[in-house]
Coordinates of C-alpha atoms and ligand atoms in Angstrom, one line a residue:
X1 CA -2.3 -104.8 -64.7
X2 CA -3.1 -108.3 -64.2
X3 CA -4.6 -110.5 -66.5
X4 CA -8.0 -111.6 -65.3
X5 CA -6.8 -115.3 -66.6
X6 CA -4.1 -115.5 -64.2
X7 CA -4.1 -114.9 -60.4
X8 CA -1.7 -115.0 -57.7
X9 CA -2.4 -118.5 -55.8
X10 CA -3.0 -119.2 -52.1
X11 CA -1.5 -122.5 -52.2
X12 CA 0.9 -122.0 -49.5
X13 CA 4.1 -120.6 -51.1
X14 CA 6.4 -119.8 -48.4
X15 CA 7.0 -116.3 -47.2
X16 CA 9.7 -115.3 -49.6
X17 CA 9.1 -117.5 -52.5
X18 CA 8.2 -115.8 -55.5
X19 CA 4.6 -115.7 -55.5
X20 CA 2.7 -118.8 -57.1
X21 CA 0.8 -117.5 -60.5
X22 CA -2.1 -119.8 -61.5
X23 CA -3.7 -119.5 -65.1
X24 CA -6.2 -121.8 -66.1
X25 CA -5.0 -124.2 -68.9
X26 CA -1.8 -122.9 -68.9
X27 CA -2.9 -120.2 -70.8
X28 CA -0.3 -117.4 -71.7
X29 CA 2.3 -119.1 -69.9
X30 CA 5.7 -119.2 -70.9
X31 CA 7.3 -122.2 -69.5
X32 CA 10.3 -122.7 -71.6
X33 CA 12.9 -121.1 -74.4
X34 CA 12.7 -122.4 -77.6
X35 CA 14.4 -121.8 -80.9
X36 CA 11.9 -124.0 -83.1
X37 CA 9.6 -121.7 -84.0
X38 CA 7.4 -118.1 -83.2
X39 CA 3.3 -117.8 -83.0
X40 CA 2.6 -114.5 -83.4
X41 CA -1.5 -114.9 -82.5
X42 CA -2.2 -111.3 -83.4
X43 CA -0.6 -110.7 -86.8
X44 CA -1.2 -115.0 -87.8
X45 CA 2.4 -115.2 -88.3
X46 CA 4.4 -118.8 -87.9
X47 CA 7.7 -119.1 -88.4
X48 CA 10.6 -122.6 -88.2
X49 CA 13.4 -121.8 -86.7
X50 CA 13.5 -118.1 -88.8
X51 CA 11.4 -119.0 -91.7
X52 CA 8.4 -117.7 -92.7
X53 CA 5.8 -120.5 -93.1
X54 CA 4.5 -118.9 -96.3
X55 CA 8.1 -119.5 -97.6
X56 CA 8.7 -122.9 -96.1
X57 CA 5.7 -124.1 -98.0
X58 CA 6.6 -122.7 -101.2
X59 CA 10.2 -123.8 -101.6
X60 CA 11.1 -126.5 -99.1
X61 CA 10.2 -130.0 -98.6
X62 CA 9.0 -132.2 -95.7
X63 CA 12.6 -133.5 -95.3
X64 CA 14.3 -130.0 -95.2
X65 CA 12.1 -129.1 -92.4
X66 CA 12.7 -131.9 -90.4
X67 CA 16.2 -131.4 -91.2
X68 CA 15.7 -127.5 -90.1
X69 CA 13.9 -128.5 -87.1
X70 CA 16.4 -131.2 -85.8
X71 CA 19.7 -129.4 -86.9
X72 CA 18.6 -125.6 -86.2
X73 CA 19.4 -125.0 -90.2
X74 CA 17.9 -125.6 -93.4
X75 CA 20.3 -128.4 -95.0
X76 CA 22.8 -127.7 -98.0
X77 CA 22.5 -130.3 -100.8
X78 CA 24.3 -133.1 -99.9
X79 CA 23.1 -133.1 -96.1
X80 CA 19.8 -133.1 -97.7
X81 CA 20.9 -136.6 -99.4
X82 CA 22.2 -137.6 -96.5
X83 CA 19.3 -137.3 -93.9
X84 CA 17.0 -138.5 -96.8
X85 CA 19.3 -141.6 -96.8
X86 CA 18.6 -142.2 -93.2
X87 CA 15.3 -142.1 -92.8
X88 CA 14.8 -144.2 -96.1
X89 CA 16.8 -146.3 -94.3
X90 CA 14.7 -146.8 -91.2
X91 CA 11.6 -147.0 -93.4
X92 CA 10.7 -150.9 -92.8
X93 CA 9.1 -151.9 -89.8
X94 CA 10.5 -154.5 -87.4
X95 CA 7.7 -158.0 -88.3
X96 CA 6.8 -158.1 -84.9
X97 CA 5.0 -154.2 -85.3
X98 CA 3.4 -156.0 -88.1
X99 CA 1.9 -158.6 -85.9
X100 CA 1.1 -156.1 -83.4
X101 CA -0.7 -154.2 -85.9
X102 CA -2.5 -157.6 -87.2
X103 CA -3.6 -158.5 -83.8
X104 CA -5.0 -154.8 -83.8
X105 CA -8.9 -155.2 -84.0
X106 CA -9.9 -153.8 -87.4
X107 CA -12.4 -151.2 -85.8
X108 CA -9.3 -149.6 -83.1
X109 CA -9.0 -146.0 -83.3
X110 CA -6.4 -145.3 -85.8
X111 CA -4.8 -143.0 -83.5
X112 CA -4.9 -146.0 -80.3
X113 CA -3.5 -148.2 -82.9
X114 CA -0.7 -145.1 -84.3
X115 CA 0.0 -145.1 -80.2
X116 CA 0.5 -148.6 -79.6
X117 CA 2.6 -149.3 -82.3
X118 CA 4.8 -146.4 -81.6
X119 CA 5.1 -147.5 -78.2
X120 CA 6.0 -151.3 -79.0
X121 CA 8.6 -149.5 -81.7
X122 CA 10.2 -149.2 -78.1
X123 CA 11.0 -152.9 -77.8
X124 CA 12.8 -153.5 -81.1
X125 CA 15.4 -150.7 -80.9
X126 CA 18.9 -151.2 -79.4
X127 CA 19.3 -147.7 -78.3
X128 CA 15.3 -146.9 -76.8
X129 CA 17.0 -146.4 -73.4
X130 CA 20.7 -144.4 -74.5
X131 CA 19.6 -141.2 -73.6
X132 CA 23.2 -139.8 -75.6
X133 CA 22.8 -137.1 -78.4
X134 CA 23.8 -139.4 -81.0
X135 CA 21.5 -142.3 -80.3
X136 CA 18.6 -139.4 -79.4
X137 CA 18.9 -137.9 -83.0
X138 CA 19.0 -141.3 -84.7
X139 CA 15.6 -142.3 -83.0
X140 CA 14.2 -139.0 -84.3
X141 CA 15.0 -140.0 -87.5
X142 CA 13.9 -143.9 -87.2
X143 CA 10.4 -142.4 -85.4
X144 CA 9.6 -140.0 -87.9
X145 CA 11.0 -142.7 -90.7
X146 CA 8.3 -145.5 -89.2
X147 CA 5.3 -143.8 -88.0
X148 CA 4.0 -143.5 -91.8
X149 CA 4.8 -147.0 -92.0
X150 CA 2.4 -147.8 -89.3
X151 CA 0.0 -145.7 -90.1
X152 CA -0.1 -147.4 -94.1
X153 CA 0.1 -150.8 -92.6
X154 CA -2.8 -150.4 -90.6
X155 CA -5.2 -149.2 -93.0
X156 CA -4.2 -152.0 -95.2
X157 CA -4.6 -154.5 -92.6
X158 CA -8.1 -153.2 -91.4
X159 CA -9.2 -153.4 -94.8
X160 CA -8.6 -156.7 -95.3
X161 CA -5.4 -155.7 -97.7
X162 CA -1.5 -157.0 -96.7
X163 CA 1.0 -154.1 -96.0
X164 CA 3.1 -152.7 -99.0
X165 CA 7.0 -152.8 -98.4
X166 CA 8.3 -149.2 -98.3
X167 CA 10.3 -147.9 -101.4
X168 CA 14.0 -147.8 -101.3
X169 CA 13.7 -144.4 -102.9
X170 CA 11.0 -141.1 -103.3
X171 CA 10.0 -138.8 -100.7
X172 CA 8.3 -139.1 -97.5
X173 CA 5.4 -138.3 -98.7
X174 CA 5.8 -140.2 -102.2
X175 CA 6.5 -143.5 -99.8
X176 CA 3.3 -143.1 -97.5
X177 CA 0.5 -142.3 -100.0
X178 CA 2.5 -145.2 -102.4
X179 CA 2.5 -147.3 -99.1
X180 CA -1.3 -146.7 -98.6
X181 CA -2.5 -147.1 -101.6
X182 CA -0.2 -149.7 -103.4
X183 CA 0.4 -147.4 -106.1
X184 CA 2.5 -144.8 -106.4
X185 CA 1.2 -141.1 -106.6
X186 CA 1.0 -138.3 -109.1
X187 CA 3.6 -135.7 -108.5
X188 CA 0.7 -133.1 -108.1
X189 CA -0.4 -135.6 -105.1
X190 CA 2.8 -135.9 -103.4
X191 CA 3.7 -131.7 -104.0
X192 CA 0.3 -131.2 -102.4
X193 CA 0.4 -134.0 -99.3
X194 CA 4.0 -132.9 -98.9
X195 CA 3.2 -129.1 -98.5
X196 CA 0.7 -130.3 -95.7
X197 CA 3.4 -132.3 -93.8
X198 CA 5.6 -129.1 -94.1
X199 CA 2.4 -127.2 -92.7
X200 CA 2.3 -129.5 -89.4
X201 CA 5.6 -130.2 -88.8
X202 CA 6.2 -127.7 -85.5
X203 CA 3.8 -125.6 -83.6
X204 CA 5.5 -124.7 -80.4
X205 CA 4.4 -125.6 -76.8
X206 CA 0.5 -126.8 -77.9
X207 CA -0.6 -129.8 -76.1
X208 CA 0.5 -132.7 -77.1
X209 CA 4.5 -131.2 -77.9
X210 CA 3.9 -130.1 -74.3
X211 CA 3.1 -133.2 -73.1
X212 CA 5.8 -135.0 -74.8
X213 CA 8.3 -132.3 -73.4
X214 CA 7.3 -133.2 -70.0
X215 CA 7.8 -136.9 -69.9
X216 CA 11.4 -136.2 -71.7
X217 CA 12.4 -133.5 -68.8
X218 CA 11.8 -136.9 -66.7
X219 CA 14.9 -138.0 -68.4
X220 CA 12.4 -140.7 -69.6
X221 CA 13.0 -141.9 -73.3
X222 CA 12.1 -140.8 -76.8
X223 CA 9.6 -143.6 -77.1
X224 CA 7.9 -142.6 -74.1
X225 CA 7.8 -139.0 -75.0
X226 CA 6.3 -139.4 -78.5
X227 CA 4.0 -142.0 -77.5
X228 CA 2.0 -139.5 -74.5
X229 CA 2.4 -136.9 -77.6
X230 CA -0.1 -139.0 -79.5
X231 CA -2.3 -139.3 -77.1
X232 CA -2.7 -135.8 -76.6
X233 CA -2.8 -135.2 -80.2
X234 CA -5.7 -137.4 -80.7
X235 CA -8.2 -135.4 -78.6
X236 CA -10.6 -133.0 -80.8
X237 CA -9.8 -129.8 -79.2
X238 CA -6.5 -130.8 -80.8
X239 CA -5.3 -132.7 -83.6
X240 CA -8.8 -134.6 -83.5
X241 CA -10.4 -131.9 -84.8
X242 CA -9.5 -132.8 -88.7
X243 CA -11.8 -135.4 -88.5
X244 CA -14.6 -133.8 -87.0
X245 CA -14.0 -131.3 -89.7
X246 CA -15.1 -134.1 -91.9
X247 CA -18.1 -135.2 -90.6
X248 CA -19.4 -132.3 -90.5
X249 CA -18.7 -131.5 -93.8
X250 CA -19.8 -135.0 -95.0
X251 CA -23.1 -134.0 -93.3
X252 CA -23.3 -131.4 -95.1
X253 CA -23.3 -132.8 -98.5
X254 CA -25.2 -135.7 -97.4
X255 CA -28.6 -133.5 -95.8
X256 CA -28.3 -130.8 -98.5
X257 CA -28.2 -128.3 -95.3
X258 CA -27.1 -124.7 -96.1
X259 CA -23.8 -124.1 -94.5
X260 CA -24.4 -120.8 -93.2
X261 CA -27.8 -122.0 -91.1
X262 CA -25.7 -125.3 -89.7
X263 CA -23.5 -123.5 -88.3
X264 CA -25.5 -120.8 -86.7
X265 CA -28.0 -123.9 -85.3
X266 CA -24.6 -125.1 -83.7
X267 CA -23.7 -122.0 -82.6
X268 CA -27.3 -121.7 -81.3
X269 CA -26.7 -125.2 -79.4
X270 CA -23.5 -123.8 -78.0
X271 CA -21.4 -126.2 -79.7
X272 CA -18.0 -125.8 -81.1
X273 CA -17.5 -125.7 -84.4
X274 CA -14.4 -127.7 -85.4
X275 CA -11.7 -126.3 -87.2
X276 CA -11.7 -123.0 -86.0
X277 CA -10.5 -121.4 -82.7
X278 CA -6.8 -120.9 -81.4
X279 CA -5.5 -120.5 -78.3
X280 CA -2.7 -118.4 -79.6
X281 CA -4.2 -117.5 -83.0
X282 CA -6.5 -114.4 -82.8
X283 CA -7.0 -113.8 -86.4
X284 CA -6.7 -116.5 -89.4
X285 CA -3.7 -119.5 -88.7
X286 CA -1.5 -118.6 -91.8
X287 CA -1.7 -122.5 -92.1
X288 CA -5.4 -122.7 -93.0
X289 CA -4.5 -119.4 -95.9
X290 CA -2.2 -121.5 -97.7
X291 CA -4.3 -124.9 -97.4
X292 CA -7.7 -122.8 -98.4
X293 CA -5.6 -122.0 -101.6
X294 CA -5.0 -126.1 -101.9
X295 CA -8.8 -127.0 -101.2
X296 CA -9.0 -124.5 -104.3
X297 CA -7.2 -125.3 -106.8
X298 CA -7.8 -129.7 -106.0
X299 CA -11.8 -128.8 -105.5
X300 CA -11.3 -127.3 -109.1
X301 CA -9.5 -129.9 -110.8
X302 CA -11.6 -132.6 -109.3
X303 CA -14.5 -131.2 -110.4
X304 CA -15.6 -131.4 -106.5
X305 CA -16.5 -127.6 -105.9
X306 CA -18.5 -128.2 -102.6
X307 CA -15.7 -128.8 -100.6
X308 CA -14.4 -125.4 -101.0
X309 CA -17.9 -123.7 -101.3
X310 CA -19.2 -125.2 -98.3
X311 CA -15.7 -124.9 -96.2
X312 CA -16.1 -120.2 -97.4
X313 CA -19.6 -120.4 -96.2
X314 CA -18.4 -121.6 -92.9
X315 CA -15.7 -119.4 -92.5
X316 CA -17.5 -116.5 -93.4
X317 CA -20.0 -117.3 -91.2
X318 CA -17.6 -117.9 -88.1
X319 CA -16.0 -114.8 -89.0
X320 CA -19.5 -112.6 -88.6
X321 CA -21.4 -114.2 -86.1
X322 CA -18.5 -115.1 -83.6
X323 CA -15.4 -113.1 -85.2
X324 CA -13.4 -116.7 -84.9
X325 CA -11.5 -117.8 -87.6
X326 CA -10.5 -121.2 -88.8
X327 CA -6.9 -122.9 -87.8
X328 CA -4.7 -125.2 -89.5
X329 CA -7.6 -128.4 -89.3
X330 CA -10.5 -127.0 -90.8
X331 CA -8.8 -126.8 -94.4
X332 CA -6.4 -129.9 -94.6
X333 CA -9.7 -131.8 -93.8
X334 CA -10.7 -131.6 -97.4
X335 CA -7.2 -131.2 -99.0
X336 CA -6.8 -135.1 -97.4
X337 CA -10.3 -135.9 -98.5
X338 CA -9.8 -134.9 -102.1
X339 CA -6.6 -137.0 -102.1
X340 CA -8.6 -139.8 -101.2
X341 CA -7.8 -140.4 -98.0
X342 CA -10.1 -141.8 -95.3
X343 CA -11.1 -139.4 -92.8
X344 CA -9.8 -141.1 -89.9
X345 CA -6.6 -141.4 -90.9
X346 CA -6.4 -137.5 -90.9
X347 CA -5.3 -136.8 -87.2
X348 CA -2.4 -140.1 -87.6
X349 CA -1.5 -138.1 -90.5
X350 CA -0.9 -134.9 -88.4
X351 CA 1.0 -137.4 -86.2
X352 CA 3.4 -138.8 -89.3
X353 CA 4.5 -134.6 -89.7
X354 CA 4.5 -133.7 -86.0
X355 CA 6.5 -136.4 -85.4
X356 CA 9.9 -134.3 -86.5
X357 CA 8.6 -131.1 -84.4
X358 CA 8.2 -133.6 -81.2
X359 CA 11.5 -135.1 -81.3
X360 CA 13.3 -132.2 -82.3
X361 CA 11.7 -130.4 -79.2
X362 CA 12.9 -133.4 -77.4
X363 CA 16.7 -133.2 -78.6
X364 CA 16.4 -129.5 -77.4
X365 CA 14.7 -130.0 -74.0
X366 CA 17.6 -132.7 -73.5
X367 CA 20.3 -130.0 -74.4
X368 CA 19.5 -128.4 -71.2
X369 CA 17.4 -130.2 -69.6
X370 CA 14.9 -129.3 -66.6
X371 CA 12.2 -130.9 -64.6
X372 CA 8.8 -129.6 -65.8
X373 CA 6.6 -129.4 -62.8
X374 CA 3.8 -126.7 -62.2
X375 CA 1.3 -126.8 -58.9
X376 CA -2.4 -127.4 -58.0
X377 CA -4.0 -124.5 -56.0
X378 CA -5.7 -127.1 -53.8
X379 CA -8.8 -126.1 -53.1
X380 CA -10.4 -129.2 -50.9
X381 CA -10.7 -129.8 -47.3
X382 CA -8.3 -129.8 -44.9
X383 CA -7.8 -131.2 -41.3
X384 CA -10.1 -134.1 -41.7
X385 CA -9.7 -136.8 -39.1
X386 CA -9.5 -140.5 -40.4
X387 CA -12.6 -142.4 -38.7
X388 CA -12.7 -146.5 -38.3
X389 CA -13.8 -147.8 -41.7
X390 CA -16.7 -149.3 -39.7
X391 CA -18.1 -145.8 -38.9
X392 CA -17.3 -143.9 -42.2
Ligands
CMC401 N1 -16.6 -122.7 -82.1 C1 -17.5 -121.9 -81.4 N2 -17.0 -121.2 -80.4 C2 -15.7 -121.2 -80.2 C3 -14.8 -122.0 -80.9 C4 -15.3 -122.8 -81.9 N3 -14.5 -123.5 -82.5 N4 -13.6 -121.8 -80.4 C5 -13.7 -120.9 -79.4 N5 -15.0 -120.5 -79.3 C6 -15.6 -119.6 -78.3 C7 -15.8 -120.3 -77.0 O1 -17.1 -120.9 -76.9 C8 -15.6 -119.1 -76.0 O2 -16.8 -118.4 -76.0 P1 -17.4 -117.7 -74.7 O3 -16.3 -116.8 -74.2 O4 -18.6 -117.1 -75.1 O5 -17.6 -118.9 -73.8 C9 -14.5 -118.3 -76.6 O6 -14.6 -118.6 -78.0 C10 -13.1 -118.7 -76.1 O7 -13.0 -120.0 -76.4 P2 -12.1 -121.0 -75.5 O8 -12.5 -122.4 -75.8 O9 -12.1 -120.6 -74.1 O10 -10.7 -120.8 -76.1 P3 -9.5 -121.7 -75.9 O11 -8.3 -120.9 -76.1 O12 -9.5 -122.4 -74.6 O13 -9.7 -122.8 -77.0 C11 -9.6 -124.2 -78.8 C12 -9.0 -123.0 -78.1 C13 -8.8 -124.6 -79.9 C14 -9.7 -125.3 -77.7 C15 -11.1 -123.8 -79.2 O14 -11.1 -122.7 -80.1 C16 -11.8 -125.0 -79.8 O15 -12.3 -125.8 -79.0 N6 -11.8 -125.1 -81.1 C17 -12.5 -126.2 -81.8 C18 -11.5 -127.4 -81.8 C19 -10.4 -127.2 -82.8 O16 -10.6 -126.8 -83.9 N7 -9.2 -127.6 -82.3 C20 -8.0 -127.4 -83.2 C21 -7.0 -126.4 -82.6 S1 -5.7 -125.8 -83.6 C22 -4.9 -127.1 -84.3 C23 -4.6 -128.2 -83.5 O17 -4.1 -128.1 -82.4 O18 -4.9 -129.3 -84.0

């Protein structure tokens, strides 16, 4: 039977042509193979490349994944050294990214500022336009190696501070929160901030590795590709949703309001409650299981309970009036609160770890590459004549 979401189009396809199938947003559409990871919405499975999320984020680091996801395996010891040698390597930011990021007005969206500055990255590399394997996997490395970089130095900048240098040694996630704050973390900090870039490293075709995917199958460059990736991540029914996680939250704690009767006045209003809903996820995003856990233990130890009180009244609220349940924002809001970060940085911090799952989807969609092109249905007038512009 057909689904109700997807209908056979009248939009002229040609006596026989395979009939034109139209589904709104996309939705249950497979457009492409891919070997970086499995949804399964039903069961809240993910999995990288053959790994188990749950496992991923127990015994792996951010730079194994990236590894995994560029290199289809998870990296033996020394190429472990090695690739953490490259991207410590392409850690520093060319000066004229930090004048772009000065000139920056200190109120800019972080994530306009995240795609500006990815997009003038463009400018200062040699090999933007040399579209070979080599020089491909190298920029996936510089990108993913910069964008915390950028995303540091703006921060600091807009707060009146000067940009730290990046260390010449310590993790990814060591370097950024060290970058950001000018002080170098606790290990229980970086274990926990490095789990959550493990957590959003790869996520299939969702909108913004989409988007990305089809600028690359222009043949367009890296640069190009990541930078409309950004932009699509920033919008709340996306990666924007951390931060509206936030607010609410924050609104929360500052009103007194019960949880449970906010959200049902929202629901009441017919508004969305951030943080929870998937496209593909029909049941809890094993993401927002193992973060709950984080928001847990760090709400504990920081004597900050109400994160983690409030965030259970929510869900279980979701969960009974609307049977929805919460993806991978609703949690890692407060995980990145608790570690003190500002809640606007939250979605460019999605960015820093999607990063590796965007350009490793762009090294694949170049390994066999094909134009991505659906069709409108079009649906508006037809044989208008044009009339003098006097008379129209
Ligand atoms: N709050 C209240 N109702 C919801 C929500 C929500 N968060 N999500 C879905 N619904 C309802 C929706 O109103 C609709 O109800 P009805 O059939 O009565 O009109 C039904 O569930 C189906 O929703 P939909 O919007 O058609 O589903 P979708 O597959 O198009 O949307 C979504 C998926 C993520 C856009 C949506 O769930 C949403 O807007 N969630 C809030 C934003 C959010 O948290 N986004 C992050 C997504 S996951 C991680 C990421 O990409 O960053």
């Amino acid at each position: 039977m057909q689904d109700p979401l997807t209908k056979v189009a009248g939009d002229g396809s040609k006596a026989g042509e395979a009939p034109v199938v139209k589904a709104r947003g996309l939705e249950g559409v497979v457009a492409l193979d891919s070997e970086l990871s499995f949804i399964d919405g039903q069961q809240g499975t993910l999995i990288y490349r053959g790994y188990d999320i749950f496992d991923l984020a127990e015994h792996t680091s951010f730079e194994e994944v990236a590894y995994l996801l560029w290199n289809g395996s998870l990296p033996n010891q020394q190429q472990l050294d090695e690739v953490k040698v490259q991207l410590r390597a392409e850690r520093t930011l060319p000066p004229m990214i930090l004048d772009v990021l000065r000139a920056t007005p200190e109120d800019a969206n972080p994530m306009a500022a995240l795609r500006t500055a990815v997009s003038a990255l463009a400018h200062f590399d040699g090999e933007a336009d040399d579209m070979s394997p080599e020089a491909n996997y190298r920029k996936a490395v510089r990108l993913t190696a910069r964008t915390p970089a950028i995303i540091a130095a703006f921060d600091r900048l807009r707060k009146g501070q000067e940009p730290v240098a990046p260390l010449r040694d310590g993790s990814t996630a060591h370097n950024f929160l060290y970058m950001l704050n000018g002080e170098e973390p606790g290990p229980q900090a970086e274990r926990t901030f490095d789990v959550c870039l493990v957590l959003h490293a790869e996520h299939g075709l969702n909108a913004s590795t989409f988007a990305g995917r089809v600028i690359g199958a222009t043949l367009s460059d890296m640069y190009s590709a990541v930078t409309g990736a950004i932009g699509g991540l920033k919008g709340p029914l996306h990666g924007g949703a951390n931060i509206e996680v936030m607010k609410m939250l924050l609104e929360i704690d500052r009103t007194g309001a019960d949880p449970a009767d906010f959200i049902r006045k929202k629901l009441a209003n017919k508004e969305k409650v951030m943080g929870f809903g998937h496209r593909v996820y029909k049941t809890v995003d094993p993401r927002a299981t193992i973060l709950r856990e984080m928001v847990e233990e760090l709400s504990e130890e920081r004597d900050a309970r109400q994160w983690y009180d409030y965030s259970t009244a929510i869900m279980e609220t979701m969960a009974s009036e609307k049977s929805i349940y919460p993806n991978v924002d609703f949690f890692s809001a407060s995980v990145y609160y608790m570690l003190g970060i500002d809640p606007d940085l939250f979605t460019p911090i999605f960015a820093l770890s999607r990063m590796s799952g965007w350009t490793a989807h762009l090294l694949e969609q170049w390994k066999e590459n094909r134009l991505i092109r659906p069709r409108a249905e079009y649906v508006g007038p037809r044989d208008l004549k044009v009339r003098p512009i006097e008379q129209r």
